[in-house]
Coordinates of N, CA, C and O in Angstrom, one line a residue:
X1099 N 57.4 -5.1 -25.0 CA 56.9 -3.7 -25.2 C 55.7 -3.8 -26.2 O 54.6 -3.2 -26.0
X1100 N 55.9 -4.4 -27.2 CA 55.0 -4.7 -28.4 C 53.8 -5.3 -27.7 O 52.8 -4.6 -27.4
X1101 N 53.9 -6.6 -27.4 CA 52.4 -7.2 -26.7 C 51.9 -6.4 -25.1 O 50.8 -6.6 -24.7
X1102 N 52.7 -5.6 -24.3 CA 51.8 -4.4 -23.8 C 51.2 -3.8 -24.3 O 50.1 -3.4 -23.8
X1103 N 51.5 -3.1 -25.9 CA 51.0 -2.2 -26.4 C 49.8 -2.8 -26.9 O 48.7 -2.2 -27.0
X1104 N 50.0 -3.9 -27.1 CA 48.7 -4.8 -28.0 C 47.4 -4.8 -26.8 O 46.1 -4.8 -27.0
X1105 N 48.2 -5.0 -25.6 CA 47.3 -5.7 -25.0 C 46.1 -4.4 -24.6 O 44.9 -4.6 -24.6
X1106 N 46.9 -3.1 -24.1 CA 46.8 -1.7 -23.9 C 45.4 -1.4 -24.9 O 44.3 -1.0 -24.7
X1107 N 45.9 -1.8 -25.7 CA 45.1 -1.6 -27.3 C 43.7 -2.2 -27.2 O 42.6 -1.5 -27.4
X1108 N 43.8 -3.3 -26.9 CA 42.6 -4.2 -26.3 C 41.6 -3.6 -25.9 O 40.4 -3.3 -26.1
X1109 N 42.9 -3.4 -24.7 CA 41.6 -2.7 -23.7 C 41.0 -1.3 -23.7 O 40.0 -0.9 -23.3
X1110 N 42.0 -0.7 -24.4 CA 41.1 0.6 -24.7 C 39.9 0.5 -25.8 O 38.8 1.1 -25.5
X1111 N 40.0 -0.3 -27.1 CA 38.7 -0.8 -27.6 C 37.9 -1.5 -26.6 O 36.7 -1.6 -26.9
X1112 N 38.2 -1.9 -25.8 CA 37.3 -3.0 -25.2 C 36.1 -1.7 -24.2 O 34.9 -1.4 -24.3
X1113 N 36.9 -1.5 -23.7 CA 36.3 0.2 -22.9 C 35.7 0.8 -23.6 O 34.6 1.2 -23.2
X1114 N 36.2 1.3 -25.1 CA 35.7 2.0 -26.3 C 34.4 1.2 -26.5 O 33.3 1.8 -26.2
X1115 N 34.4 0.1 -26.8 CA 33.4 -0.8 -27.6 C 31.9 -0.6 -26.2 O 30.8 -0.2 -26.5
X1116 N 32.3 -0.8 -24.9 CA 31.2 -0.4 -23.7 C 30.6 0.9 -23.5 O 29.5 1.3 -23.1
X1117 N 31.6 1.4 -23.9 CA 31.6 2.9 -23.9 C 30.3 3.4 -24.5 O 29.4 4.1 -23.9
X1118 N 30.5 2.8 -26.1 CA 29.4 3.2 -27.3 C 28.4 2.5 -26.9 O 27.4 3.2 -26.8
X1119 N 28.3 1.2 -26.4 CA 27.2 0.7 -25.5 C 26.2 1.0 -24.9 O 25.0 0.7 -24.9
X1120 N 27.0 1.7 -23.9 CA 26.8 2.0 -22.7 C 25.7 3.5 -23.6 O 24.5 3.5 -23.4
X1121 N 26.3 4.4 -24.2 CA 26.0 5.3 -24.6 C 24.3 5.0 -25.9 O 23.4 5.8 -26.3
X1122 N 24.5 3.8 -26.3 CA 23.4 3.8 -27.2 C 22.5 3.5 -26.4 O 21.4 4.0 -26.7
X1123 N 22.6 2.8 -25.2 CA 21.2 2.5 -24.0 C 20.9 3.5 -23.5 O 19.7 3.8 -23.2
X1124 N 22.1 4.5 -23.1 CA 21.6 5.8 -22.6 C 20.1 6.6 -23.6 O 19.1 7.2 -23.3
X1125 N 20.7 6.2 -24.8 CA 20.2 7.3 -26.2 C 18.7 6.4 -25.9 O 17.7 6.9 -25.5
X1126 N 18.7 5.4 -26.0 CA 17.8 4.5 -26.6 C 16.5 5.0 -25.1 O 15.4 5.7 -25.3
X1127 N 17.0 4.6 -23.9 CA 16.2 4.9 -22.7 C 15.5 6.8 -22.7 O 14.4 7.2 -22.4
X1128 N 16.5 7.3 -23.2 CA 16.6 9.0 -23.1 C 15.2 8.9 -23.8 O 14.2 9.2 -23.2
X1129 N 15.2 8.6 -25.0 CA 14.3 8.7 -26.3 C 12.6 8.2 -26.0 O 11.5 8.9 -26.1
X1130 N 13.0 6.9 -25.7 CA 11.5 6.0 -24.4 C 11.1 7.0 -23.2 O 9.8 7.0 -23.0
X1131 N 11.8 7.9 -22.6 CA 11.6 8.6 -21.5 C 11.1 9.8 -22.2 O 10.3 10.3 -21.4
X1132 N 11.2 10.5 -23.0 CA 11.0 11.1 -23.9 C 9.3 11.2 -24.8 O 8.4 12.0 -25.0
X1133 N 9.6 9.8 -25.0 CA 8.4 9.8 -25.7 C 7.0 9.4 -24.6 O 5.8 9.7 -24.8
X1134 N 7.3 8.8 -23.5 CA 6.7 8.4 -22.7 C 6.3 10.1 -22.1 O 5.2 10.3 -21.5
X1135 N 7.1 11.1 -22.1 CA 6.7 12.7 -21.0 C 5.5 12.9 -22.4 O 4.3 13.0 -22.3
X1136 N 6.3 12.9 -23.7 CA 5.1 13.4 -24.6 C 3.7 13.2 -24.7 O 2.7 13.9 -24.5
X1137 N 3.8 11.4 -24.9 CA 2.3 10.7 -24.3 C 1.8 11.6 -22.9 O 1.0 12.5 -23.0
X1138 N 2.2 11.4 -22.2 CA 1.5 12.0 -20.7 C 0.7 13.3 -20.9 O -0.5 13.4 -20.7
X1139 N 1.9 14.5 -21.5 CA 1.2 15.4 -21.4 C 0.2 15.5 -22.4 O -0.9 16.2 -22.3
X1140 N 0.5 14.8 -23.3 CA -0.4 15.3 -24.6 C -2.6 14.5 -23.5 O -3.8 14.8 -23.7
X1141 N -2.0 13.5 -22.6 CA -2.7 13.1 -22.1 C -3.2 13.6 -21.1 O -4.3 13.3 -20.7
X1142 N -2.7 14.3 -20.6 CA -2.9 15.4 -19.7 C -3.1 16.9 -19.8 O -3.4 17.7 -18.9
X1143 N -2.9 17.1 -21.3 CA -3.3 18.7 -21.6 C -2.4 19.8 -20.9 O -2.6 21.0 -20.7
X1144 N -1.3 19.0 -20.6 CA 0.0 20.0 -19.6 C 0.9 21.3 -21.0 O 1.7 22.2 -21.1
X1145 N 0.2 20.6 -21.6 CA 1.2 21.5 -22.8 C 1.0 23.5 -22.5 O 1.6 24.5 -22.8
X1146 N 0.1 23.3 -22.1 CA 0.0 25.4 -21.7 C 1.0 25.9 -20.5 O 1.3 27.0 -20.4
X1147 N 1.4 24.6 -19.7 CA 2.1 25.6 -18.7 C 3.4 25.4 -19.0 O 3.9 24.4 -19.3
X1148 N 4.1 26.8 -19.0 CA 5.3 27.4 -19.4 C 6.4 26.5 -19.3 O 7.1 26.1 -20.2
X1149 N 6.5 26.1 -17.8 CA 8.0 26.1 -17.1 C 8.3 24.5 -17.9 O 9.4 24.2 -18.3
X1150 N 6.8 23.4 -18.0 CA 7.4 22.0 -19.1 C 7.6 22.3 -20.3 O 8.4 21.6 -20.9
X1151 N 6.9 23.5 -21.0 CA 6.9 23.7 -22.4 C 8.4 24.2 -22.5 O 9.0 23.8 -23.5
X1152 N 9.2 25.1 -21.4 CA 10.8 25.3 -21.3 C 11.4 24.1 -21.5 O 12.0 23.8 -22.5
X1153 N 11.2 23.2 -20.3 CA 11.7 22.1 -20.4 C 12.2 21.3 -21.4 O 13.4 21.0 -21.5
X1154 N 10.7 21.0 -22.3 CA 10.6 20.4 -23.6 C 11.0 21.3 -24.4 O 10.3 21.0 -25.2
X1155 N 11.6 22.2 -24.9 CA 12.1 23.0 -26.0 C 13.3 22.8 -25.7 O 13.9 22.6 -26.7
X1156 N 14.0 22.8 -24.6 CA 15.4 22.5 -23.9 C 15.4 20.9 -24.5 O 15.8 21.0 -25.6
X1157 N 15.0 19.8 -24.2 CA 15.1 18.7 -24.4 C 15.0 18.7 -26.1 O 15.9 18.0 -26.7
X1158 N 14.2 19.3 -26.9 CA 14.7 19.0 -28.1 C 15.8 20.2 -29.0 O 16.0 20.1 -30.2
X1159 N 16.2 20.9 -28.3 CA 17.2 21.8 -28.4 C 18.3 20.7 -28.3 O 19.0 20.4 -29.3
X1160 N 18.4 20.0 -27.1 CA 19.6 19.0 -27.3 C 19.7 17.9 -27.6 O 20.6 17.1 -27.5
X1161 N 18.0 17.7 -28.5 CA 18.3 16.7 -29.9 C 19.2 17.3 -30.7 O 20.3 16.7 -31.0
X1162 N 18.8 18.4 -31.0 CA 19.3 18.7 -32.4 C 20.9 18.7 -32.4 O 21.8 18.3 -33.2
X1163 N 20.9 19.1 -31.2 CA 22.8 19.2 -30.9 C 23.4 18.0 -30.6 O 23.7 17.9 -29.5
X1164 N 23.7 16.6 -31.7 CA 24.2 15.8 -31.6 C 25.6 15.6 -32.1 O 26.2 16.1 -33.0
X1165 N 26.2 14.4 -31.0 CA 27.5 14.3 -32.1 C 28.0 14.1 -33.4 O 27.5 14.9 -34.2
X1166 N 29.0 13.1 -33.9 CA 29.1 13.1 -35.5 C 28.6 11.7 -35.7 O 28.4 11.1 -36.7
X1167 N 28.4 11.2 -34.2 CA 27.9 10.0 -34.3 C 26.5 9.3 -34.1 O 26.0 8.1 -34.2
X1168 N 26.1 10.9 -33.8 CA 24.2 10.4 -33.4 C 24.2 10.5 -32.0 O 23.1 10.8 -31.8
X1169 N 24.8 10.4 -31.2 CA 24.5 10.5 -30.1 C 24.5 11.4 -29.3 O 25.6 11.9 -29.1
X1170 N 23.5 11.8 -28.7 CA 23.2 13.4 -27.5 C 24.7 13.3 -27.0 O 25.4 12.4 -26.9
X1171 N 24.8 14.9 -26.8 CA 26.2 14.4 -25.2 C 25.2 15.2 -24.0 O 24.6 16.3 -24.2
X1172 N 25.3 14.6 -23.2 CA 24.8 14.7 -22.0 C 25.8 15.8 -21.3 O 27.1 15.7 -21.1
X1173 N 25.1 16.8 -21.1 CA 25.6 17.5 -20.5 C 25.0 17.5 -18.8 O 23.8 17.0 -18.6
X1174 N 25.8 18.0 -17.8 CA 24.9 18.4 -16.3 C 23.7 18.7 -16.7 O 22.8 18.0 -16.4
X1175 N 23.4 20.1 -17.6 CA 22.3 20.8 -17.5 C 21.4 19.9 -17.9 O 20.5 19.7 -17.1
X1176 N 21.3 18.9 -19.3 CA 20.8 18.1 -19.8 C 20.1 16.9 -19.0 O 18.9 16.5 -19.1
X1177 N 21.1 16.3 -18.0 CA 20.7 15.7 -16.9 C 19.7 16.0 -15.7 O 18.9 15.4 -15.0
X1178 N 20.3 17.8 -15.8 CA 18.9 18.0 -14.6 C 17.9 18.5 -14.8 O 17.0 18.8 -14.0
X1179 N 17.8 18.7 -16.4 CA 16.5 19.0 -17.0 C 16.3 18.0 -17.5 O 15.4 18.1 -18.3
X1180 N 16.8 16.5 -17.5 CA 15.9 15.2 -17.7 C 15.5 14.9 -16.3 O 14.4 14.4 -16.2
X1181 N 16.1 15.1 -15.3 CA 15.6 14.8 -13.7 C 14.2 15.6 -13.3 O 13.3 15.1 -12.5
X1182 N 14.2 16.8 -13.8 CA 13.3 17.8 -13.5 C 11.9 17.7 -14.5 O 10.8 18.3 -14.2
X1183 N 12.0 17.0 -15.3 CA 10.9 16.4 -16.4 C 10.7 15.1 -15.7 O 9.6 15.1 -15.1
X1184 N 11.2 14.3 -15.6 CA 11.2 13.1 -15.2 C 10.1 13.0 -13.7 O 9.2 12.2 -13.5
X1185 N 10.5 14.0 -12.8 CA 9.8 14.5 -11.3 C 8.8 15.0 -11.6 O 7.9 15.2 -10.7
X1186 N 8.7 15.3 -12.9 CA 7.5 16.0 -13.2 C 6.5 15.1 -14.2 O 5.3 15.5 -14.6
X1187 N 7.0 14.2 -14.4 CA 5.9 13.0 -14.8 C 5.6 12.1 -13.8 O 4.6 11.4 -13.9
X1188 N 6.5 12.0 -12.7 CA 6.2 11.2 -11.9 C 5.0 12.0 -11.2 O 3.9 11.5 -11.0
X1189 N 5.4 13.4 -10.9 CA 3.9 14.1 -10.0 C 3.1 14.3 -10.9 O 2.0 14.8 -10.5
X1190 N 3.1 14.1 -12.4 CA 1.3 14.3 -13.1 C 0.7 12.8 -13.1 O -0.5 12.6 -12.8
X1191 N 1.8 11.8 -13.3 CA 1.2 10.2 -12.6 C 0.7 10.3 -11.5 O -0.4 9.7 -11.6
X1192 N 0.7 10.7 -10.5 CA 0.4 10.7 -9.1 C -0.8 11.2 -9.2 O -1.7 10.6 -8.7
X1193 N -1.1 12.4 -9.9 CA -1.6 13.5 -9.5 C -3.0 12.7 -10.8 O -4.2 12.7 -10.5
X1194 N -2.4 12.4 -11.9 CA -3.5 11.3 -12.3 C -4.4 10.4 -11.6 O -5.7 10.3 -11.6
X1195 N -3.2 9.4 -11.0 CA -4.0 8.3 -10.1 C -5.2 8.8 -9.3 O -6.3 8.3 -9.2
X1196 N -4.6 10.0 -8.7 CA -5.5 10.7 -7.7 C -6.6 11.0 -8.1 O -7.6 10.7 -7.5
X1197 N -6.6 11.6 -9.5 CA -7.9 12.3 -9.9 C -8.6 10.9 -10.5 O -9.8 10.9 -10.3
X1198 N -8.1 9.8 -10.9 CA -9.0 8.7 -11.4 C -9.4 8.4 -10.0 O -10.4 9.0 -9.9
X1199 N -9.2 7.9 -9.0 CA -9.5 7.3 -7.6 C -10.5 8.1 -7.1 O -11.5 7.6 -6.6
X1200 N -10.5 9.7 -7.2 CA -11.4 10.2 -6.7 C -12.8 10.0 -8.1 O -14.0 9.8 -7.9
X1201 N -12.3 10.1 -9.0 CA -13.7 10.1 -9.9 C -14.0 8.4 -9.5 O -15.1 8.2 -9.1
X1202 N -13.4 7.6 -9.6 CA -14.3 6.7 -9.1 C -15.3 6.4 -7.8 O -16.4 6.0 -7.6
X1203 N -14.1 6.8 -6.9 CA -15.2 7.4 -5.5 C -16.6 8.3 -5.7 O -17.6 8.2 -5.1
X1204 N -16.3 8.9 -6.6 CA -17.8 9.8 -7.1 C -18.7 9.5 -7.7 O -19.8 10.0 -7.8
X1205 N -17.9 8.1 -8.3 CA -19.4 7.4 -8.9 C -19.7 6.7 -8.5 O -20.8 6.2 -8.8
X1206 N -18.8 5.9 -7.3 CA -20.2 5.1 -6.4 C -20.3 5.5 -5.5 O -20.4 4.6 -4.7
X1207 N -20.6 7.0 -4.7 CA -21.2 7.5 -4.3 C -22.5 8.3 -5.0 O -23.6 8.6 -4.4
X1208 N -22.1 8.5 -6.2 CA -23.5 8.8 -7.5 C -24.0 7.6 -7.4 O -25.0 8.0 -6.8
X1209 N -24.1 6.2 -7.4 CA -24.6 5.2 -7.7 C -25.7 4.6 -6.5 O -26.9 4.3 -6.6
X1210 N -24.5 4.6 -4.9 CA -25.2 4.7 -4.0 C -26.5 5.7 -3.6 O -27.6 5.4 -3.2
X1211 N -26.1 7.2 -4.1 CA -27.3 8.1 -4.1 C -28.9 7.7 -5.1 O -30.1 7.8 -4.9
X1212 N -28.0 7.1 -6.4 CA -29.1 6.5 -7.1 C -30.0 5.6 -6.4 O -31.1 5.9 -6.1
X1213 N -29.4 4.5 -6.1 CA -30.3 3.7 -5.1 C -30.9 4.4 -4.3 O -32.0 4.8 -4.5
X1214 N -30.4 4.6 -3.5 CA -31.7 5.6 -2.3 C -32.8 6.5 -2.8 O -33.8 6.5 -2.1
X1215 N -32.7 7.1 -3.8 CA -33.2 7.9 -4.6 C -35.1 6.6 -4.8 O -36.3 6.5 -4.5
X1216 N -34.1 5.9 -5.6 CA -35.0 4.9 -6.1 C -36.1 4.3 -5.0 O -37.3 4.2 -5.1
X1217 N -35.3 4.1 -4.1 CA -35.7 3.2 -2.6 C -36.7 4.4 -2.0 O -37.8 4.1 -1.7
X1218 N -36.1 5.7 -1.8 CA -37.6 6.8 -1.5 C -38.6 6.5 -2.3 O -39.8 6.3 -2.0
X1219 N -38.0 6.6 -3.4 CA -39.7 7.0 -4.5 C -40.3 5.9 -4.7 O -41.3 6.0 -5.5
X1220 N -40.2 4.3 -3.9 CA -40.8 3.4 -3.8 C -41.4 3.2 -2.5 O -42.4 2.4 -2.4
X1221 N -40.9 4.0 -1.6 CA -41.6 4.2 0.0 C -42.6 5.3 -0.3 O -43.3 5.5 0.7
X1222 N -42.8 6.0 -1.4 CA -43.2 7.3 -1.2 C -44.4 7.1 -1.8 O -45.4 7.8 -1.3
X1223 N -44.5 5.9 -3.2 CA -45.7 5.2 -3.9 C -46.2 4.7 -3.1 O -47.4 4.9 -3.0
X1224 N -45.5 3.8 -2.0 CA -46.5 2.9 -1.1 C -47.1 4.0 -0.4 O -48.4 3.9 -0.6
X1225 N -46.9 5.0 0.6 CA -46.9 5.4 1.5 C -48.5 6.5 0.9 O -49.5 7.0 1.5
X1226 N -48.0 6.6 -0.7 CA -49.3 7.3 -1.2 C -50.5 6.7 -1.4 O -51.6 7.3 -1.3
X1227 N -50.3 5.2 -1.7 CA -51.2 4.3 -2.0 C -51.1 3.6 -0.9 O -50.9 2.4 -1.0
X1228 N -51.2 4.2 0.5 CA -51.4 3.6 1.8 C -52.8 5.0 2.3 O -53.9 4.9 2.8
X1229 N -52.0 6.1 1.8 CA -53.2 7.8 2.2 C -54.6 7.4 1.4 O -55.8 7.4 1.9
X1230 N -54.1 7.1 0.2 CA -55.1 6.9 -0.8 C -56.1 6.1 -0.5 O -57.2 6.3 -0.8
X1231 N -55.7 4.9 0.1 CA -56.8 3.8 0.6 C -57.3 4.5 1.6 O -58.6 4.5 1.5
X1232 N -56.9 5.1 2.6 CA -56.9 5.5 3.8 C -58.5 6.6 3.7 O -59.7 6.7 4.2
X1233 N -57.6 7.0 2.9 CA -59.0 8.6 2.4 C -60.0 7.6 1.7 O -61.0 7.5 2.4
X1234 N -60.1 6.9 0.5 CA -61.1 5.9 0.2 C -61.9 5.3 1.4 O -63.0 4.9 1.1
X1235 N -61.4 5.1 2.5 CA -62.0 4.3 3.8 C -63.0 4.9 4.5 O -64.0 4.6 5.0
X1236 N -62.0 6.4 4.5 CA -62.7 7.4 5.5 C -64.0 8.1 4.7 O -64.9 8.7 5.3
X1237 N -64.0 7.8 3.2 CA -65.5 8.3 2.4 C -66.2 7.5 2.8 O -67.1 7.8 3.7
X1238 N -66.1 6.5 2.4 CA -67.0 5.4 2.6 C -67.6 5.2 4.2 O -68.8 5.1 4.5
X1239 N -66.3 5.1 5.4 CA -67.9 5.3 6.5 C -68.1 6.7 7.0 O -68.2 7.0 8.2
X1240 N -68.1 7.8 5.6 CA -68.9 8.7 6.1 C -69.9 9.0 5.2 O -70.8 9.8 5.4

């Protein structure tokens, strides 16, 4: 009965000891995910609209509400307002990419326009100093 109890014992530290584990990678990831939404927006200038600024006041509302041990408790709500931040950095990434892809498409269609630009006003020199001889020709045999 004694070495069940021991062994019982074991294993409930052992689960215990995974447990705390398991829970400081949560913390540790939470925190990275966390600081990675802050970077974005602050990079993105998202801070004026309402429904993330909720978000984030929720998310550090349940900093403050920690156990005796430091560690958030995850609640549902906690979870689907890290899911719903989380969806919402993945669509300002997206929605980033997009806007860098198209500003680059715009500058080498600015670039291509430049050339042509250039390429006229060099048909346009000749084409004047083609009139210009032309009219010089027509003085002279008249």
């Amino acid at each position: 009965m004694s070495q069940e109890l021991e062994v019982k014992s074991k294993l409930l530290d052992q689960a215990q000891r995974r447990s705390d584990e398991k829970d400081d990678v949560l913390s540790k990831q939470i925190q990275m995910l966390r600081s990675e939404i802050k970077k974005l927006m602050e990079k993105e200038h998202v801070l004026s609209k309402p429904k993330l600024k909720k978000n984030i006041t929720n998310m550090e509302r349940t900093d403050a509400e920690t156990t005796c041990e430091g560690q958030p408790e995850m609640t549902l709500n906690d979870e689907m307002i890290l899911g719903t931040i989380l969806s919402e950095v993945e669509s300002f990434k997206n929605h980033h990419n997009e806007v860098k892809h198209s500003l680059h498409k715009e500058q080498v269609e600015k670039e291509n326009m430049k050339k042509q630009i250039s390429q006229l006003e060099r048909e346009l020199k000749k084409k004047e100093s083609e009139l210009s001889a032309m009219e010089k020709k027509l003085k002279n045999n008249t």
